């Protein structure tokens, strides 16, 4: 009598030890592959027909943009942009900052960003047209706080 038969007799006449079969192991692995594939689809939206992150900014017309701060009555500043994404970091231009998208809709985006050792900001951009946006940005630059609320309007080609 084997050790397994002795154990089964001790448990009673209907007790048996169930060994996992090859089929159940293969089924479990298949289930894990399906779950992993589903997670990959949820994480990667490229190629799945879903919109890209911050797509609204990519639709803004490149060129020379006039930025006019609300409530100052002063003159406007010009900026030449290749992509609307440049409007996120108006006070930290050209820096390689880490960002987190807080809100992303067809008409509005909110992005928080951190520039190591250089400061940080939170920018809200609302699109009225592909050539007119409202910008609200605040944060810290060079150790000093900043707040900007204004309008961006495409003025033409960059010079």
PDB file of C-alpha atoms in Angstrom:
ATOM      1  CA  UNK A   1       0.000   0.000   0.000  1.00  0.00           C
ATOM      2  CA  UNK A   2       1.347   3.428  -0.913  1.00  0.00           C
ATOM      3  CA  UNK A   3       1.480   6.408   1.401  1.00  0.00           C
ATOM      4  CA  UNK A   4      -1.294   8.146  -0.597  1.00  0.00           C
ATOM      5  CA  UNK A   5      -3.588   5.135  -0.221  1.00  0.00           C
ATOM      6  CA  UNK A   6      -2.945   5.100   3.542  1.00  0.00           C
ATOM      7  CA  UNK A   7      -3.892   8.791   3.819  1.00  0.00           C
ATOM      8  CA  UNK A   8      -7.057   8.256   1.787  1.00  0.00           C
ATOM      9  CA  UNK A   9      -8.137   5.351   4.008  1.00  0.00           C
ATOM     10  CA  UNK A  10      -7.650   7.529   7.101  1.00  0.00           C
ATOM     11  CA  UNK A  11      -9.942  10.215   5.661  1.00  0.00           C
ATOM     12  CA  UNK A  12     -12.770   7.884   4.929  1.00  0.00           C
ATOM     13  CA  UNK A  13     -14.084   5.941   1.971  1.00  0.00           C
ATOM     14  CA  UNK A  14     -14.896   8.956  -0.259  1.00  0.00           C
ATOM     15  CA  UNK A  15     -11.812  11.082   0.465  1.00  0.00           C
ATOM     16  CA  UNK A  16      -9.269  11.417  -2.245  1.00  0.00           C
ATOM     17  CA  UNK A  17      -6.389  13.691  -2.990  1.00  0.00           C
ATOM     18  CA  UNK A  18      -6.967  15.696  -6.115  1.00  0.00           C
ATOM     19  CA  UNK A  19      -3.956  16.397  -8.196  1.00  0.00           C
ATOM     20  CA  UNK A  20      -3.928  19.351 -10.554  1.00  0.00           C
ATOM     21  CA  UNK A  21      -4.181  18.217 -14.110  1.00  0.00           C
ATOM     22  CA  UNK A  22      -2.206  19.574 -17.020  1.00  0.00           C
ATOM     23  CA  UNK A  23      -5.435  20.958 -18.474  1.00  0.00           C
ATOM     24  CA  UNK A  24      -6.295  23.075 -15.400  1.00  0.00           C
ATOM     25  CA  UNK A  25      -2.762  24.525 -15.328  1.00  0.00           C
ATOM     26  CA  UNK A  26      -2.975  25.401 -19.000  1.00  0.00           C
ATOM     27  CA  UNK A  27      -6.398  26.982 -18.447  1.00  0.00           C
ATOM     28  CA  UNK A  28      -5.041  29.112 -15.594  1.00  0.00           C
ATOM     29  CA  UNK A  29      -2.120  30.272 -17.743  1.00  0.00           C
ATOM     30  CA  UNK A  30      -4.526  31.136 -20.577  1.00  0.00           C
ATOM     31  CA  UNK A  31      -6.628  33.192 -18.166  1.00  0.00           C
ATOM     32  CA  UNK A  32      -3.558  35.099 -17.004  1.00  0.00           C
ATOM     33  CA  UNK A  33      -2.572  35.822 -20.603  1.00  0.00           C
ATOM     34  CA  UNK A  34      -6.053  37.183 -21.319  1.00  0.00           C
ATOM     35  CA  UNK A  35      -5.889  39.400 -18.215  1.00  0.00           C
ATOM     36  CA  UNK A  36      -2.415  40.663 -19.139  1.00  0.00           C
ATOM     37  CA  UNK A  37      -3.544  41.403 -22.682  1.00  0.00           C
ATOM     38  CA  UNK A  38      -6.577  43.316 -21.403  1.00  0.00           C
ATOM     39  CA  UNK A  39      -4.403  45.386 -19.086  1.00  0.00           C
ATOM     40  CA  UNK A  40      -2.051  46.211 -21.962  1.00  0.00           C
ATOM     41  CA  UNK A  41      -4.973  47.372 -24.076  1.00  0.00           C
ATOM     42  CA  UNK A  42      -6.241  49.592 -21.274  1.00  0.00           C
ATOM     43  CA  UNK A  43      -2.815  51.168 -20.741  1.00  0.00           C
ATOM     44  CA  UNK A  44      -1.831  51.693 -24.366  1.00  0.00           C
ATOM     45  CA  UNK A  45      -4.357  53.735 -26.303  1.00  0.00           C
ATOM     46  CA  UNK A  46      -2.268  54.197 -29.453  1.00  0.00           C
ATOM     47  CA  UNK A  47      -3.629  52.089 -32.266  1.00  0.00           C
ATOM     48  CA  UNK A  48      -6.842  51.210 -30.447  1.00  0.00           C
ATOM     49  CA  UNK A  49      -8.918  54.044 -31.838  1.00  0.00           C
ATOM     50  CA  UNK A  50      -8.915  55.972 -28.573  1.00  0.00           C
ATOM     51  CA  UNK A  51      -7.732  59.567 -28.417  1.00  0.00           C
ATOM     52  CA  UNK A  52      -4.180  60.460 -27.469  1.00  0.00           C
ATOM     53  CA  UNK A  53      -3.406  62.276 -24.260  1.00  0.00           C
ATOM     54  CA  UNK A  54      -3.623  66.084 -24.596  1.00  0.00           C
ATOM     55  CA  UNK A  55      -4.868  65.760 -28.164  1.00  0.00           C
ATOM     56  CA  UNK A  56      -6.650  69.127 -27.862  1.00  0.00           C
ATOM     57  CA  UNK A  57      -3.276  70.898 -27.613  1.00  0.00           C
ATOM     58  CA  UNK A  58      -2.053  69.106 -30.742  1.00  0.00           C
ATOM     59  CA  UNK A  59      -4.990  70.593 -32.678  1.00  0.00           C
ATOM     60  CA  UNK A  60      -3.968  74.209 -31.949  1.00  0.00           C
ATOM     61  CA  UNK A  61      -2.516  75.969 -34.969  1.00  0.00           C
ATOM     62  CA  UNK A  62       1.273  76.398 -34.855  1.00  0.00           C
ATOM     63  CA  UNK A  63       2.758  79.809 -35.488  1.00  0.00           C
ATOM     64  CA  UNK A  64       3.089  83.149 -33.741  1.00  0.00           C
ATOM     65  CA  UNK A  65       0.720  83.508 -30.777  1.00  0.00           C
ATOM     66  CA  UNK A  66      -0.105  86.742 -28.998  1.00  0.00           C
ATOM     67  CA  UNK A  67      -0.454  86.303 -25.227  1.00  0.00           C
ATOM     68  CA  UNK A  68      -2.404  88.999 -23.398  1.00  0.00           C
ATOM     69  CA  UNK A  69      -2.752  88.876 -19.602  1.00  0.00           C
ATOM     70  CA  UNK A  70      -6.277  89.558 -18.305  1.00  0.00           C
ATOM     71  CA  UNK A  71      -6.810  92.740 -16.310  1.00  0.00           C
ATOM     72  CA  UNK A  72      -3.502  94.429 -17.126  1.00  0.00           C
ATOM     73  CA  UNK A  73      -4.563  96.463 -20.137  1.00  0.00           C
ATOM     74  CA  UNK A  74      -0.923  96.281 -21.210  1.00  0.00           C
ATOM     75  CA  UNK A  75       0.650  95.118 -24.402  1.00  0.00           C
ATOM     76  CA  UNK A  76       0.706  91.531 -25.462  1.00  0.00           C
ATOM     77  CA  UNK A  77       3.706  89.263 -25.658  1.00  0.00           C
ATOM     78  CA  UNK A  78       4.391  87.057 -28.653  1.00  0.00           C
ATOM     79  CA  UNK A  79       5.527  83.469 -28.655  1.00  0.00           C
ATOM     80  CA  UNK A  80       6.299  81.206 -31.602  1.00  0.00           C
ATOM     81  CA  UNK A  81       4.939  77.730 -30.995  1.00  0.00           C
ATOM     82  CA  UNK A  82       5.350  74.505 -32.946  1.00  0.00           C
ATOM     83  CA  UNK A  83       2.875  72.685 -30.675  1.00  0.00           C
ATOM     84  CA  UNK A  84       0.149  73.819 -28.303  1.00  0.00           C
ATOM     85  CA  UNK A  85       1.891  71.740 -25.623  1.00  0.00           C
ATOM     86  CA  UNK A  86       4.404  74.601 -25.298  1.00  0.00           C
ATOM     87  CA  UNK A  87       1.637  76.663 -23.667  1.00  0.00           C
ATOM     88  CA  UNK A  88       1.722  74.372 -20.619  1.00  0.00           C
ATOM     89  CA  UNK A  89       5.118  75.642 -19.417  1.00  0.00           C
ATOM     90  CA  UNK A  90       5.022  79.348 -20.230  1.00  0.00           C
ATOM     91  CA  UNK A  91       7.179  80.216 -17.194  1.00  0.00           C
ATOM     92  CA  UNK A  92       9.469  77.191 -17.585  1.00  0.00           C
ATOM     93  CA  UNK A  93      10.055  77.192 -21.373  1.00  0.00           C
ATOM     94  CA  UNK A  94      12.331  74.544 -22.832  1.00  0.00           C
ATOM     95  CA  UNK A  95      12.906  72.724 -19.532  1.00  0.00           C
ATOM     96  CA  UNK A  96      12.477  68.956 -19.380  1.00  0.00           C
ATOM     97  CA  UNK A  97       9.830  68.726 -16.652  1.00  0.00           C
ATOM     98  CA  UNK A  98       7.812  65.773 -15.417  1.00  0.00           C
ATOM     99  CA  UNK A  99       4.081  66.264 -15.834  1.00  0.00           C
ATOM    100  CA  UNK A 100       0.803  64.734 -14.741  1.00  0.00           C
ATOM    101  CA  UNK A 101      -2.398  65.258 -16.681  1.00  0.00           C
ATOM    102  CA  UNK A 102      -5.171  66.163 -14.235  1.00  0.00           C
ATOM    103  CA  UNK A 103      -7.940  66.767 -16.792  1.00  0.00           C
ATOM    104  CA  UNK A 104      -8.060  66.013 -20.491  1.00  0.00           C
ATOM    105  CA  UNK A 105     -11.182  66.806 -22.500  1.00  0.00           C
ATOM    106  CA  UNK A 106     -11.786  67.991 -26.081  1.00  0.00           C
ATOM    107  CA  UNK A 107     -12.020  71.626 -24.914  1.00  0.00           C
ATOM    108  CA  UNK A 108      -9.897  71.796 -21.765  1.00  0.00           C
ATOM    109  CA  UNK A 109      -6.724  70.364 -20.254  1.00  0.00           C
ATOM    110  CA  UNK A 110      -5.180  70.742 -16.819  1.00  0.00           C
ATOM    111  CA  UNK A 111      -1.560  69.698 -16.339  1.00  0.00           C
ATOM    112  CA  UNK A 112       0.673  69.810 -13.256  1.00  0.00           C
ATOM    113  CA  UNK A 113       4.413  69.736 -13.841  1.00  0.00           C
ATOM    114  CA  UNK A 114       7.612  69.651 -11.779  1.00  0.00           C
ATOM    115  CA  UNK A 115      10.976  70.870 -13.058  1.00  0.00           C
ATOM    116  CA  UNK A 116      13.733  69.429 -10.868  1.00  0.00           C
ATOM    117  CA  UNK A 117      15.440  72.292  -9.040  1.00  0.00           C
ATOM    118  CA  UNK A 118      13.678  74.886 -11.207  1.00  0.00           C
ATOM    119  CA  UNK A 119      10.158  75.012  -9.768  1.00  0.00           C
ATOM    120  CA  UNK A 120       6.742  73.737 -10.734  1.00  0.00           C
ATOM    121  CA  UNK A 121       3.388  74.793 -12.121  1.00  0.00           C
ATOM    122  CA  UNK A 122      -0.224  73.934 -12.787  1.00  0.00           C
ATOM    123  CA  UNK A 123      -1.717  75.095 -16.076  1.00  0.00           C
ATOM    124  CA  UNK A 124      -5.310  75.052 -17.276  1.00  0.00           C
ATOM    125  CA  UNK A 125      -5.902  75.680 -21.000  1.00  0.00           C
ATOM    126  CA  UNK A 126      -9.413  76.061 -22.387  1.00  0.00           C
ATOM    127  CA  UNK A 127      -9.810  76.034 -26.169  1.00  0.00           C
ATOM    128  CA  UNK A 128     -12.356  78.355 -27.738  1.00  0.00           C
ATOM    129  CA  UNK A 129     -11.100  77.713 -31.283  1.00  0.00           C
ATOM    130  CA  UNK A 130      -7.883  76.241 -32.701  1.00  0.00           C
ATOM    131  CA  UNK A 131      -6.547  79.815 -32.791  1.00  0.00           C
ATOM    132  CA  UNK A 132      -7.913  81.136 -29.461  1.00  0.00           C
ATOM    133  CA  UNK A 133      -7.342  79.769 -25.941  1.00  0.00           C
ATOM    134  CA  UNK A 134      -7.733  80.882 -22.333  1.00  0.00           C
ATOM    135  CA  UNK A 135      -4.727  80.107 -20.119  1.00  0.00           C
ATOM    136  CA  UNK A 136      -4.538  80.024 -16.338  1.00  0.00           C
ATOM    137  CA  UNK A 137      -1.169  79.050 -14.879  1.00  0.00           C
ATOM    138  CA  UNK A 138       0.423  79.343 -11.458  1.00  0.00           C
ATOM    139  CA  UNK A 139       3.407  77.942  -9.621  1.00  0.00           C
ATOM    140  CA  UNK A 140       6.979  78.698  -8.580  1.00  0.00           C
ATOM    141  CA  UNK A 141       9.830  79.832 -10.834  1.00  0.00           C
ATOM    142  CA  UNK A 142      13.298  80.819  -9.551  1.00  0.00           C
ATOM    143  CA  UNK A 143      11.997  80.519  -5.999  1.00  0.00           C
ATOM    144  CA  UNK A 144       9.241  83.077  -6.630  1.00  0.00           C
ATOM    145  CA  UNK A 145       5.522  82.461  -7.062  1.00  0.00           C
ATOM    146  CA  UNK A 146       3.832  83.340 -10.329  1.00  0.00           C
ATOM    147  CA  UNK A 147       0.250  83.500 -11.492  1.00  0.00           C
ATOM    148  CA  UNK A 148      -0.851  84.118 -15.055  1.00  0.00           C
ATOM    149  CA  UNK A 149      -4.390  84.392 -16.391  1.00  0.00           C
ATOM    150  CA  UNK A 150      -4.674  85.418 -19.980  1.00  0.00           C
ATOM    151  CA  UNK A 151      -5.671  84.791 -23.538  1.00  0.00           C
ATOM    152  CA  UNK A 152      -3.644  83.289 -26.363  1.00  0.00           C
ATOM    153  CA  UNK A 153      -4.545  84.197 -29.927  1.00  0.00           C
ATOM    154  CA  UNK A 154      -2.778  83.016 -33.077  1.00  0.00           C
ATOM    155  CA  UNK A 155      -1.373  86.060 -34.858  1.00  0.00           C
ATOM    156  CA  UNK A 156       0.103  84.455 -37.979  1.00  0.00           C
ATOM    157  CA  UNK A 157       3.259  82.737 -39.084  1.00  0.00           C
ATOM    158  CA  UNK A 158       6.405  82.893 -36.957  1.00  0.00           C
ATOM    159  CA  UNK A 159       8.912  85.529 -38.052  1.00  0.00           C
TER     160      UNK A 159
END
